[in-house]
Amino acid sequence: MTFHETILSKLLEYRENHPHFNFLMRQRAGAGQRFESGHWFQGNDDYAFVGLINASGGSNRTRSVGILFYPTDNGYTCNLEVVYNEEKDENLIAAYQALIHRIGPFKKITETKYSLHIGEVSKDNFSTLFTFLDRNYQSITQEFRNQGKENVLVSNKKFDSMLSRINEVKASISSKTQTNILAYYCVGITFKDGDNENQLSRFKKENIWENGYGDKNIQIVKGVKPGSMIAAKTTYTEGKNGSTVSVLKIHAIGKVIANPGDGHILKVKWEDNLNPFVLYGKGGYRSTISQIRNQETIDLIFKVRKGNSPDELDKLNINEMALNQILYGPPGTGKTYSTKELAVQIANPALSIKKDLDSVQKRELILSEYDRLCEAGQIVFTTFHQSFGYEDFVEGIKPVTTADQKLIYDIKPGVFKKVCKKAEDNYLDFKKGGANEMAFDDAFEKLKEEWEENEEIKFPLKREGYDFTIIGFTEKSIQFKKSSGGTDHTLSISTLRDAYYGTREINETGVGIYYPSILKRLKSYESENDSSIKSFKNYVLIIDEINRGNVSSIFGELITLLEPDKRLGADEEILLKLPYSKDETFGVPPNLYIVGTMNTADRSVEALDTALRRRFIFEEVMPKPQLLEKITYDGFNLKEVLETINERIEALLDRDHTIGHSYFIKLKSGDVDGLSRVFKNNIIPLLQEYFYNDYEKIALVLGEGFVKEKGTGKVNFAQVKNIDVPESEATYILLPQIDDIEAAVGRLLNTSNE
């Protein structure tokens, strides 16, 4: 197979997490039957050109914008090329020129041909190219949208058609050259021609899977070998306002037991009692049948193939929650409570809420469980602000007084590192198994409790008579006293943790000789849990007002570690050495969820750090006036009041500055004093902030029941030659006191008889 296969595989891998990234491939044979020999892109054995725009570049027969790959000894060199030497469309030419100016610096080859060196990539690591695409792909496509040339962008339909054709050719090649190799596939469960009904129940009943797309996908279906695994799926996207994530939902898993070879039917043994689940960022498998080549995706979908039974999978608390998500919306929409409800749902998915509970009782139950989970350390809450930094979030150096009253500077973990270590401990403990052994954190707490009761506990070394004692603990280390009396050395708690779980071997030289006896004592503690099953827990970090902090500075180098495929245990897991804790590695565990909130009145979603936006799912939380419909007053209910106010704010500003329902939600019908307080303490101050004390606009929102005209008030200006006296305009002020709030709101609604 040509090197085009490596490029295609890597680009498809990138597309799994970026479903809007579409590119061009060959669709039919050209000179020398290159397509059938695996040259999937324009080019040959010497180069490959991956088109990004579906418009011809001229007589050289390449596309106008694309990535050019040249093989090297170590991988490939990549350039972005823009070619339009025969283009006549002025709008297209304007788009090309704007693109060159925006991305730059391009090397000018001719008047209509430009090249930008992206960098070098290896056959296994395309991160340089992927980073370039992260930064620039949306900009490239946007320039064509700006010129009204959306028609040259590669549509999902065209992309799927090209990929389907390549898969058919691959299957044909495979059927001729390969033996019976186990493979993995995603397959669709609906038919095309006007019949979109879900076919899965029929498939299971008849023990088959059927290709319902006429003469498409014939060759790839013929090439599926008995013994291959298939996953019945649907795909879709979630997210709003420019941040979208692809979703792959798995409905059933089966094994192919026979292939009649007609290109339509596969005989399948479907597994029983599989609960459907979703994988975020994996929705690139949109074709009717697609072979899965990414090992991480194979592991995530077919987890039972790794030796776990379906019952054991339940212990992982697999749910449909995204690992990283942000709730955003205007003030007062209940984002903070929504994060608490979401955190409880993640941390304790087994929580049962009776259907007969009213909204108040349900809220009390959720808040009570939230408090319990916070106390247990499964939910952690923090708030970003302007002075919140990396040292508060990850780790920093702080002064500490030791047990022997010495002042030292120790590395103190921040809120993120603490919750990561807590979640990691549970994750490693679950992986380790052995119900009689404690988790490290529990065993370490027991050790500290014993030491507090008896600070003279002796820990032996291999050499008799050289026992040592612990004299204190810091966040990062154990302080100990040698038999000789020396207290200048410490033991790393992180190293001890790694040794406890078998992820690090301790070299028993130097200070390393002091670890084994402490480790032996930790392992001697038995769990008080009688269950034979370890409990796998989810942990949640809530970051309130996430947009008020400098996200790039706060997360630092850890922003990449948030991605699901970069977390501990993933095939592409990343472990970093933090700048302060250079003697330990750090990774983000797979059972840590991050839920953020942001107030769009403070800062729009689009203004948020781009790297953060790519790694989070965004869920909009907007005002819900319907919740206020039953709160009534003389002649109106609060639903119509909030709807009226927000319609006017949206017309004068935008929807990001509308007002949430939570300001009114606790009021009772007829509570005029409470309604007055809400307007005085919440609504009016918000409007003053929104309109920068422009009382004319506030008057347009609230009406004459809240705002009055101050009058023009003529000013006796000095007479100056050639200067016209300005005309006096009416000004408006807030009424100092509202005597009848119901009448004032009536005037706001334009229903008052006054």
PDB file of N, CA, C and O in Angstrom, residues 223-289:
ATOM      1  N   GLY A 223     -16.335  -7.848   1.756  1.00  0.00           N
ATOM      2  CA  GLY A 223     -15.020  -8.095   2.338  1.00  0.00           C
ATOM      3  C   GLY A 223     -15.011  -8.351   3.830  1.00  0.00           C
ATOM      4  O   GLY A 223     -13.953  -8.623   4.415  1.00  0.00           O
ATOM      5  N   VAL A 224     -16.169  -8.257   4.510  1.00  0.00           N
ATOM      6  CA  VAL A 224     -16.219  -8.492   5.955  1.00  0.00           C
ATOM      7  C   VAL A 224     -16.049  -9.982   6.228  1.00  0.00           C
ATOM      8  O   VAL A 224     -16.825 -10.815   5.740  1.00  0.00           O
ATOM      9  N   LYS A 225     -15.045 -10.333   7.032  1.00  0.00           N
ATOM     10  CA  LYS A 225     -14.734 -11.730   7.299  1.00  0.00           C
ATOM     11  C   LYS A 225     -15.533 -12.257   8.483  1.00  0.00           C
ATOM     12  O   LYS A 225     -15.743 -11.538   9.469  1.00  0.00           O
ATOM     13  N   PRO A 226     -15.977 -13.498   8.437  1.00  0.00           N
ATOM     14  CA  PRO A 226     -16.560 -14.127   9.632  1.00  0.00           C
ATOM     15  C   PRO A 226     -15.569 -14.054  10.791  1.00  0.00           C
ATOM     16  O   PRO A 226     -14.360 -14.258  10.609  1.00  0.00           O
ATOM     17  N   GLY A 227     -16.070 -13.746  11.963  1.00  0.00           N
ATOM     18  CA  GLY A 227     -15.210 -13.529  13.127  1.00  0.00           C
ATOM     19  C   GLY A 227     -14.992 -12.057  13.427  1.00  0.00           C
ATOM     20  O   GLY A 227     -14.511 -11.706  14.502  1.00  0.00           O
ATOM     21  N   SER A 228     -15.348 -11.199  12.469  1.00  0.00           N
ATOM     22  CA  SER A 228     -15.242  -9.759  12.706  1.00  0.00           C
ATOM     23  C   SER A 228     -16.343  -9.307  13.657  1.00  0.00           C
ATOM     24  O   SER A 228     -17.397  -9.927  13.759  1.00  0.00           O
ATOM     25  N   MET A 229     -16.087  -8.195  14.342  1.00  0.00           N
ATOM     26  CA  MET A 229     -17.061  -7.620  15.270  1.00  0.00           C
ATOM     27  C   MET A 229     -17.697  -6.397  14.631  1.00  0.00           C
ATOM     28  O   MET A 229     -17.023  -5.622  13.946  1.00  0.00           O
ATOM     29  N   ILE A 230     -19.021  -6.228  14.846  1.00  0.00           N
ATOM     30  CA  ILE A 230     -19.701  -5.038  14.344  1.00  0.00           C
ATOM     31  C   ILE A 230     -20.436  -4.357  15.496  1.00  0.00           C
ATOM     32  O   ILE A 230     -20.900  -5.016  16.429  1.00  0.00           O
ATOM     33  N   ALA A 231     -20.531  -3.037  15.408  1.00  0.00           N
ATOM     34  CA  ALA A 231     -21.263  -2.243  16.393  1.00  0.00           C
ATOM     35  C   ALA A 231     -22.350  -1.472  15.663  1.00  0.00           C
ATOM     36  O   ALA A 231     -22.061  -0.691  14.756  1.00  0.00           O
ATOM     37  N   ALA A 232     -23.606  -1.708  16.034  1.00  0.00           N
ATOM     38  CA  ALA A 232     -24.722  -0.972  15.453  1.00  0.00           C
ATOM     39  C   ALA A 232     -24.754   0.424  16.065  1.00  0.00           C
ATOM     40  O   ALA A 232     -24.787   0.567  17.291  1.00  0.00           O
ATOM     41  N   LYS A 233     -24.772   1.456  15.218  1.00  0.00           N
ATOM     42  CA  LYS A 233     -24.547   2.817  15.717  1.00  0.00           C
ATOM     43  C   LYS A 233     -25.475   3.820  15.081  1.00  0.00           C
ATOM     44  O   LYS A 233     -26.076   3.598  14.022  1.00  0.00           O
ATOM     45  N   THR A 234     -25.569   4.976  15.724  1.00  0.00           N
ATOM     46  CA  THR A 234     -26.057   6.203  15.107  1.00  0.00           C
ATOM     47  C   THR A 234     -25.050   7.293  15.438  1.00  0.00           C
ATOM     48  O   THR A 234     -24.338   7.207  16.455  1.00  0.00           O
ATOM     49  N   THR A 235     -24.964   8.307  14.590  1.00  0.00           N
ATOM     50  CA  THR A 235     -24.027   9.411  14.838  1.00  0.00           C
ATOM     51  C   THR A 235     -24.765  10.735  14.715  1.00  0.00           C
ATOM     52  O   THR A 235     -25.718  10.871  13.955  1.00  0.00           O
ATOM     53  N   TYR A 236     -24.301  11.700  15.494  1.00  0.00           N
ATOM     54  CA  TYR A 236     -24.879  13.030  15.454  1.00  0.00           C
ATOM     55  C   TYR A 236     -23.891  13.985  16.115  1.00  0.00           C
ATOM     56  O   TYR A 236     -22.792  13.569  16.526  1.00  0.00           O
ATOM     57  N   THR A 237     -24.240  15.251  16.189  1.00  0.00           N
ATOM     58  CA  THR A 237     -23.368  16.229  16.838  1.00  0.00           C
ATOM     59  C   THR A 237     -24.135  16.959  17.920  1.00  0.00           C
ATOM     60  O   THR A 237     -25.358  17.057  17.881  1.00  0.00           O
ATOM     61  N   GLU A 238     -23.384  17.454  18.888  1.00  0.00           N
ATOM     62  CA  GLU A 238     -23.950  18.264  19.955  1.00  0.00           C
ATOM     63  C   GLU A 238     -23.106  19.514  20.116  1.00  0.00           C
ATOM     64  O   GLU A 238     -21.921  19.524  19.810  1.00  0.00           O
ATOM     65  N   GLY A 239     -23.728  20.562  20.640  1.00  0.00           N
ATOM     66  CA  GLY A 239     -22.998  21.793  20.904  1.00  0.00           C
ATOM     67  C   GLY A 239     -23.596  22.951  20.114  1.00  0.00           C
ATOM     68  O   GLY A 239     -24.307  22.753  19.124  1.00  0.00           O
ATOM     69  N   LYS A 240     -23.290  24.185  20.566  1.00  0.00           N
ATOM     70  CA  LYS A 240     -23.863  25.369  19.940  1.00  0.00           C
ATOM     71  C   LYS A 240     -22.831  26.476  19.854  1.00  0.00           C
ATOM     72  O   LYS A 240     -21.760  26.403  20.427  1.00  0.00           O
ATOM     73  N   ASN A 241     -23.214  27.523  19.120  1.00  0.00           N
ATOM     74  CA  ASN A 241     -22.405  28.756  19.024  1.00  0.00           C
ATOM     75  C   ASN A 241     -20.956  28.479  18.645  1.00  0.00           C
ATOM     76  O   ASN A 241     -20.023  28.938  19.294  1.00  0.00           O
ATOM     77  N   GLY A 242     -20.762  27.653  17.623  1.00  0.00           N
ATOM     78  CA  GLY A 242     -19.421  27.474  17.097  1.00  0.00           C
ATOM     79  C   GLY A 242     -18.625  26.373  17.738  1.00  0.00           C
ATOM     80  O   GLY A 242     -17.530  26.059  17.293  1.00  0.00           O
ATOM     81  N   SER A 243     -19.116  25.770  18.828  1.00  0.00           N
ATOM     82  CA  SER A 243     -18.388  24.676  19.457  1.00  0.00           C
ATOM     83  C   SER A 243     -19.239  23.419  19.334  1.00  0.00           C
ATOM     84  O   SER A 243     -20.298  23.312  19.941  1.00  0.00           O
ATOM     85  N   THR A 244     -18.787  22.471  18.511  1.00  0.00           N
ATOM     86  CA  THR A 244     -19.567  21.283  18.214  1.00  0.00           C
ATOM     87  C   THR A 244     -18.733  20.046  18.481  1.00  0.00           C
ATOM     88  O   THR A 244     -17.541  20.011  18.199  1.00  0.00           O
ATOM     89  N   VAL A 245     -19.362  19.037  19.021  1.00  0.00           N
ATOM     90  CA  VAL A 245     -18.671  17.774  19.269  1.00  0.00           C
ATOM     91  C   VAL A 245     -19.447  16.665  18.582  1.00  0.00           C
ATOM     92  O   VAL A 245     -20.675  16.667  18.535  1.00  0.00           O
ATOM     93  N   SER A 246     -18.721  15.724  17.984  1.00  0.00           N
ATOM     94  CA  SER A 246     -19.368  14.594  17.337  1.00  0.00           C
ATOM     95  C   SER A 246     -19.668  13.517  18.376  1.00  0.00           C
ATOM     96  O   SER A 246     -18.934  13.340  19.339  1.00  0.00           O
ATOM     97  N   VAL A 247     -20.766  12.798  18.156  1.00  0.00           N
ATOM     98  CA  VAL A 247     -21.206  11.780  19.112  1.00  0.00           C
ATOM     99  C   VAL A 247     -21.458  10.477  18.372  1.00  0.00           C
ATOM    100  O   VAL A 247     -22.098  10.459  17.313  1.00  0.00           O
ATOM    101  N   LEU A 248     -20.948   9.395  18.921  1.00  0.00           N
ATOM    102  CA  LEU A 248     -21.186   8.050  18.400  1.00  0.00           C
ATOM    103  C   LEU A 248     -21.984   7.287  19.447  1.00  0.00           C
ATOM    104  O   LEU A 248     -21.510   7.090  20.563  1.00  0.00           O
ATOM    105  N   LYS A 249     -23.201   6.872  19.107  1.00  0.00           N
ATOM    106  CA  LYS A 249     -24.028   6.103  20.037  1.00  0.00           C
ATOM    107  C   LYS A 249     -24.053   4.652  19.590  1.00  0.00           C
ATOM    108  O   LYS A 249     -24.404   4.342  18.449  1.00  0.00           O
ATOM    109  N   ILE A 250     -23.674   3.756  20.498  1.00  0.00           N
ATOM    110  CA  ILE A 250     -23.633   2.325  20.217  1.00  0.00           C
ATOM    111  C   ILE A 250     -24.890   1.680  20.782  1.00  0.00           C
ATOM    112  O   ILE A 250     -25.156   1.750  21.983  1.00  0.00           O
ATOM    113  N   HIS A 251     -25.664   1.029  19.908  1.00  0.00           N
ATOM    114  CA  HIS A 251     -26.929   0.416  20.313  1.00  0.00           C
ATOM    115  C   HIS A 251     -26.800  -1.086  20.538  1.00  0.00           C
ATOM    116  O   HIS A 251     -27.552  -1.659  21.324  1.00  0.00           O
ATOM    117  N   ALA A 252     -25.888  -1.726  19.819  1.00  0.00           N
ATOM    118  CA  ALA A 252     -25.743  -3.183  19.943  1.00  0.00           C
ATOM    119  C   ALA A 252     -24.389  -3.590  19.386  1.00  0.00           C
ATOM    120  O   ALA A 252     -23.801  -2.895  18.555  1.00  0.00           O
ATOM    121  N   ILE A 253     -23.888  -4.738  19.860  1.00  0.00           N
ATOM    122  CA  ILE A 253     -22.615  -5.295  19.397  1.00  0.00           C
ATOM    123  C   ILE A 253     -22.846  -6.747  19.003  1.00  0.00           C
ATOM    124  O   ILE A 253     -23.571  -7.485  19.686  1.00  0.00           O
ATOM    125  N   GLY A 254     -22.261  -7.150  17.898  1.00  0.00           N
ATOM    126  CA  GLY A 254     -22.443  -8.526  17.444  1.00  0.00           C
ATOM    127  C   GLY A 254     -21.202  -9.058  16.749  1.00  0.00           C
ATOM    128  O   GLY A 254     -20.295  -8.305  16.394  1.00  0.00           O
ATOM    129  N   LYS A 255     -21.197 -10.373  16.538  1.00  0.00           N
ATOM    130  CA  LYS A 255     -20.088 -11.041  15.864  1.00  0.00           C
ATOM    131  C   LYS A 255     -20.588 -11.612  14.546  1.00  0.00           C
ATOM    132  O   LYS A 255     -21.633 -12.276  14.495  1.00  0.00           O
ATOM    133  N   VAL A 256     -19.846 -11.366  13.468  1.00  0.00           N
ATOM    134  CA  VAL A 256     -20.217 -11.890  12.157  1.00  0.00           C
ATOM    135  C   VAL A 256     -19.887 -13.380  12.121  1.00  0.00           C
ATOM    136  O   VAL A 256     -18.732 -13.778  12.307  1.00  0.00           O
ATOM    137  N   ILE A 257     -20.918 -14.197  11.897  1.00  0.00           N
ATOM    138  CA  ILE A 257     -20.694 -15.663  11.880  1.00  0.00           C
ATOM    139  C   ILE A 257     -20.684 -16.217  10.457  1.00  0.00           C
ATOM    140  O   ILE A 257     -20.222 -17.337  10.228  1.00  0.00           O
ATOM    141  N   ALA A 258     -21.193 -15.449   9.493  1.00  0.00           N
ATOM    142  CA  ALA A 258     -21.157 -15.890   8.095  1.00  0.00           C
ATOM    143  C   ALA A 258     -21.391 -14.701   7.187  1.00  0.00           C
ATOM    144  O   ALA A 258     -22.096 -13.752   7.539  1.00  0.00           O
ATOM    145  N   ASN A 259     -20.776 -14.746   5.989  1.00  0.00           N
ATOM    146  CA  ASN A 259     -20.965 -13.711   4.983  1.00  0.00           C
ATOM    147  C   ASN A 259     -21.328 -14.385   3.663  1.00  0.00           C
ATOM    148  O   ASN A 259     -20.468 -14.977   3.003  1.00  0.00           O
ATOM    149  N   PRO A 260     -22.610 -14.320   3.266  1.00  0.00           N
ATOM    150  CA  PRO A 260     -23.028 -14.964   2.011  1.00  0.00           C
ATOM    151  C   PRO A 260     -22.351 -14.386   0.772  1.00  0.00           C
ATOM    152  O   PRO A 260     -22.379 -15.004  -0.290  1.00  0.00           O
ATOM    153  N   GLY A 261     -21.771 -13.201   0.878  1.00  0.00           N
ATOM    154  CA  GLY A 261     -21.026 -12.629  -0.232  1.00  0.00           C
ATOM    155  C   GLY A 261     -21.857 -11.881  -1.245  1.00  0.00           C
ATOM    156  O   GLY A 261     -21.382 -11.595  -2.348  1.00  0.00           O
ATOM    157  N   ASP A 262     -23.098 -11.508  -0.884  1.00  0.00           N
ATOM    158  CA  ASP A 262     -23.942 -10.775  -1.829  1.00  0.00           C
ATOM    159  C   ASP A 262     -23.811  -9.262  -1.688  1.00  0.00           C
ATOM    160  O   ASP A 262     -24.438  -8.497  -2.425  1.00  0.00           O
ATOM    161  N   GLY A 263     -23.022  -8.822  -0.709  1.00  0.00           N
ATOM    162  CA  GLY A 263     -22.838  -7.397  -0.504  1.00  0.00           C
ATOM    163  C   GLY A 263     -23.964  -6.718   0.238  1.00  0.00           C
ATOM    164  O   GLY A 263     -23.952  -5.501   0.408  1.00  0.00           O
ATOM    165  N   HIS A 264     -24.938  -7.508   0.709  1.00  0.00           N
ATOM    166  CA  HIS A 264     -26.091  -6.934   1.400  1.00  0.00           C
ATOM    167  C   HIS A 264     -26.288  -7.498   2.806  1.00  0.00           C
ATOM    168  O   HIS A 264     -26.552  -6.748   3.742  1.00  0.00           O
ATOM    169  N   ILE A 265     -26.155  -8.797   2.964  1.00  0.00           N
ATOM    170  CA  ILE A 265     -26.492  -9.456   4.227  1.00  0.00           C
ATOM    171  C   ILE A 265     -25.242  -9.999   4.916  1.00  0.00           C
ATOM    172  O   ILE A 265     -24.354 -10.568   4.262  1.00  0.00           O
ATOM    173  N   LEU A 266     -25.176  -9.809   6.234  1.00  0.00           N
ATOM    174  CA  LEU A 266     -24.198 -10.487   7.085  1.00  0.00           C
ATOM    175  C   LEU A 266     -24.964 -11.268   8.140  1.00  0.00           C
ATOM    176  O   LEU A 266     -25.929 -10.752   8.718  1.00  0.00           O
ATOM    177  N   LYS A 267     -24.571 -12.506   8.382  1.00  0.00           N
ATOM    178  CA  LYS A 267     -25.154 -13.297   9.459  1.00  0.00           C
ATOM    179  C   LYS A 267     -24.446 -12.910  10.757  1.00  0.00           C
ATOM    180  O   LYS A 267     -23.204 -12.948  10.828  1.00  0.00           O
ATOM    181  N   VAL A 268     -25.216 -12.533  11.781  1.00  0.00           N
ATOM    182  CA  VAL A 268     -24.629 -11.951  12.991  1.00  0.00           C
ATOM    183  C   VAL A 268     -25.206 -12.608  14.240  1.00  0.00           C
ATOM    184  O   VAL A 268     -26.420 -12.847  14.316  1.00  0.00           O
ATOM    185  N   LYS A 269     -24.339 -12.867  15.193  1.00  0.00           N
ATOM    186  CA  LYS A 269     -24.785 -13.270  16.531  1.00  0.00           C
ATOM    187  C   LYS A 269     -24.707 -12.037  17.421  1.00  0.00           C
ATOM    188  O   LYS A 269     -23.634 -11.591  17.807  1.00  0.00           O
ATOM    189  N   TRP A 270     -25.880 -11.454  17.723  1.00  0.00           N
ATOM    190  CA  TRP A 270     -25.936 -10.232  18.524  1.00  0.00           C
ATOM    191  C   TRP A 270     -25.840 -10.561  20.003  1.00  0.00           C
ATOM    192  O   TRP A 270     -26.378 -11.575  20.465  1.00  0.00           O
ATOM    193  N   GLU A 271     -25.128  -9.722  20.747  1.00  0.00           N
ATOM    194  CA  GLU A 271     -25.012  -9.922  22.189  1.00  0.00           C
ATOM    195  C   GLU A 271     -26.288  -9.486  22.892  1.00  0.00           C
ATOM    196  O   GLU A 271     -26.956  -8.547  22.466  1.00  0.00           O
ATOM    197  N   ASP A 272     -26.607 -10.172  23.970  1.00  0.00           N
ATOM    198  CA  ASP A 272     -27.818  -9.868  24.727  1.00  0.00           C
ATOM    199  C   ASP A 272     -27.537  -8.797  25.786  1.00  0.00           C
ATOM    200  O   ASP A 272     -26.434  -8.699  26.322  1.00  0.00           O
ATOM    201  N   ASN A 273     -28.566  -8.004  26.089  1.00  0.00           N
ATOM    202  CA  ASN A 273     -28.586  -7.120  27.269  1.00  0.00           C
ATOM    203  C   ASN A 273     -27.469  -6.080  27.286  1.00  0.00           C
ATOM    204  O   ASN A 273     -26.923  -5.762  28.348  1.00  0.00           O
ATOM    205  N   LEU A 274     -27.099  -5.574  26.129  1.00  0.00           N
ATOM    206  CA  LEU A 274     -26.122  -4.480  26.115  1.00  0.00           C
ATOM    207  C   LEU A 274     -26.862  -3.154  26.259  1.00  0.00           C
ATOM    208  O   LEU A 274     -27.762  -2.849  25.481  1.00  0.00           O
ATOM    209  N   ASN A 275     -26.512  -2.390  27.272  1.00  0.00           N
ATOM    210  CA  ASN A 275     -27.114  -1.069  27.443  1.00  0.00           C
ATOM    211  C   ASN A 275     -26.457  -0.085  26.472  1.00  0.00           C
ATOM    212  O   ASN A 275     -25.231   0.036  26.447  1.00  0.00           O
ATOM    213  N   PRO A 276     -27.243   0.611  25.668  1.00  0.00           N
ATOM    214  CA  PRO A 276     -26.652   1.590  24.738  1.00  0.00           C
ATOM    215  C   PRO A 276     -25.804   2.622  25.483  1.00  0.00           C
ATOM    216  O   PRO A 276     -26.107   2.995  26.616  1.00  0.00           O
ATOM    217  N   PHE A 277     -24.734   3.065  24.846  1.00  0.00           N
ATOM    218  CA  PHE A 277     -23.869   4.080  25.449  1.00  0.00           C
ATOM    219  C   PHE A 277     -23.333   4.981  24.353  1.00  0.00           C
ATOM    220  O   PHE A 277     -23.412   4.664  23.167  1.00  0.00           O
ATOM    221  N   VAL A 278     -22.818   6.145  24.757  1.00  0.00           N
ATOM    222  CA  VAL A 278     -22.313   7.101  23.776  1.00  0.00           C
ATOM    223  C   VAL A 278     -20.835   7.366  24.013  1.00  0.00           C
ATOM    224  O   VAL A 278     -20.328   7.247  25.126  1.00  0.00           O
ATOM    225  N   LEU A 279     -20.152   7.725  22.923  1.00  0.00           N
ATOM    226  CA  LEU A 279     -18.751   8.131  22.972  1.00  0.00           C
ATOM    227  C   LEU A 279     -18.658   9.514  22.335  1.00  0.00           C
ATOM    228  O   LEU A 279     -19.022   9.694  21.171  1.00  0.00           O
ATOM    229  N   TYR A 280     -18.217  10.481  23.102  1.00  0.00           N
ATOM    230  CA  TYR A 280     -18.096  11.842  22.601  1.00  0.00           C
ATOM    231  C   TYR A 280     -16.794  12.012  21.823  1.00  0.00           C
ATOM    232  O   TYR A 280     -15.756  11.470  22.190  1.00  0.00           O
ATOM    233  N   GLY A 281     -16.877  12.763  20.723  1.00  0.00           N
ATOM    234  CA  GLY A 281     -15.698  13.001  19.898  1.00  0.00           C
ATOM    235  C   GLY A 281     -15.373  11.860  18.960  1.00  0.00           C
ATOM    236  O   GLY A 281     -14.316  11.842  18.339  1.00  0.00           O
ATOM    237  N   LYS A 282     -16.267  10.880  18.821  1.00  0.00           N
ATOM    238  CA  LYS A 282     -16.005   9.709  17.988  1.00  0.00           C
ATOM    239  C   LYS A 282     -17.056   9.541  16.893  1.00  0.00           C
ATOM    240  O   LYS A 282     -17.259   8.441  16.380  1.00  0.00           O
ATOM    241  N   GLY A 283     -17.737  10.627  16.535  1.00  0.00           N
ATOM    242  CA  GLY A 283     -18.846  10.516  15.596  1.00  0.00           C
ATOM    243  C   GLY A 283     -18.464  10.589  14.137  1.00  0.00           C
ATOM    244  O   GLY A 283     -19.301  10.917  13.296  1.00  0.00           O
ATOM    245  N   GLY A 284     -17.200  10.278  13.802  1.00  0.00           N
ATOM    246  CA  GLY A 284     -16.773  10.336  12.414  1.00  0.00           C
ATOM    247  C   GLY A 284     -17.212   9.156  11.571  1.00  0.00           C
ATOM    248  O   GLY A 284     -17.021   9.152  10.359  1.00  0.00           O
ATOM    249  N   TYR A 285     -17.816   8.134  12.196  1.00  0.00           N
ATOM    250  CA  TYR A 285     -18.204   6.924  11.461  1.00  0.00           C
ATOM    251  C   TYR A 285     -19.638   7.075  10.941  1.00  0.00           C
ATOM    252  O   TYR A 285     -20.560   6.419  11.412  1.00  0.00           O
ATOM    253  N   ARG A 286     -19.816   7.954   9.951  1.00  0.00           N
ATOM    254  CA  ARG A 286     -21.163   8.262   9.490  1.00  0.00           C
ATOM    255  C   ARG A 286     -21.623   7.351   8.362  1.00  0.00           C
ATOM    256  O   ARG A 286     -22.803   7.305   8.048  1.00  0.00           O
ATOM    257  N   SER A 287     -20.698   6.653   7.716  1.00  0.00           N
ATOM    258  CA  SER A 287     -21.080   5.803   6.596  1.00  0.00           C
ATOM    259  C   SER A 287     -21.901   4.622   7.079  1.00  0.00           C
ATOM    260  O   SER A 287     -21.884   4.258   8.257  1.00  0.00           O
ATOM    261  N   THR A 288     -22.619   3.987   6.123  1.00  0.00           N
ATOM    262  CA  THR A 288     -23.431   2.817   6.458  1.00  0.00           C
ATOM    263  C   THR A 288     -22.586   1.717   7.081  1.00  0.00           C
ATOM    264  O   THR A 288     -23.014   1.028   8.001  1.00  0.00           O
ATOM    265  N   ILE A 289     -21.377   1.537   6.574  1.00  0.00           N
ATOM    266  CA  ILE A 289     -20.442   0.589   7.175  1.00  0.00           C
ATOM    267  C   ILE A 289     -19.044   1.170   7.067  1.00  0.00           C
ATOM    268  O   ILE A 289     -18.630   1.634   6.004  1.00  0.00           O
TER     269      ILE A 289
END
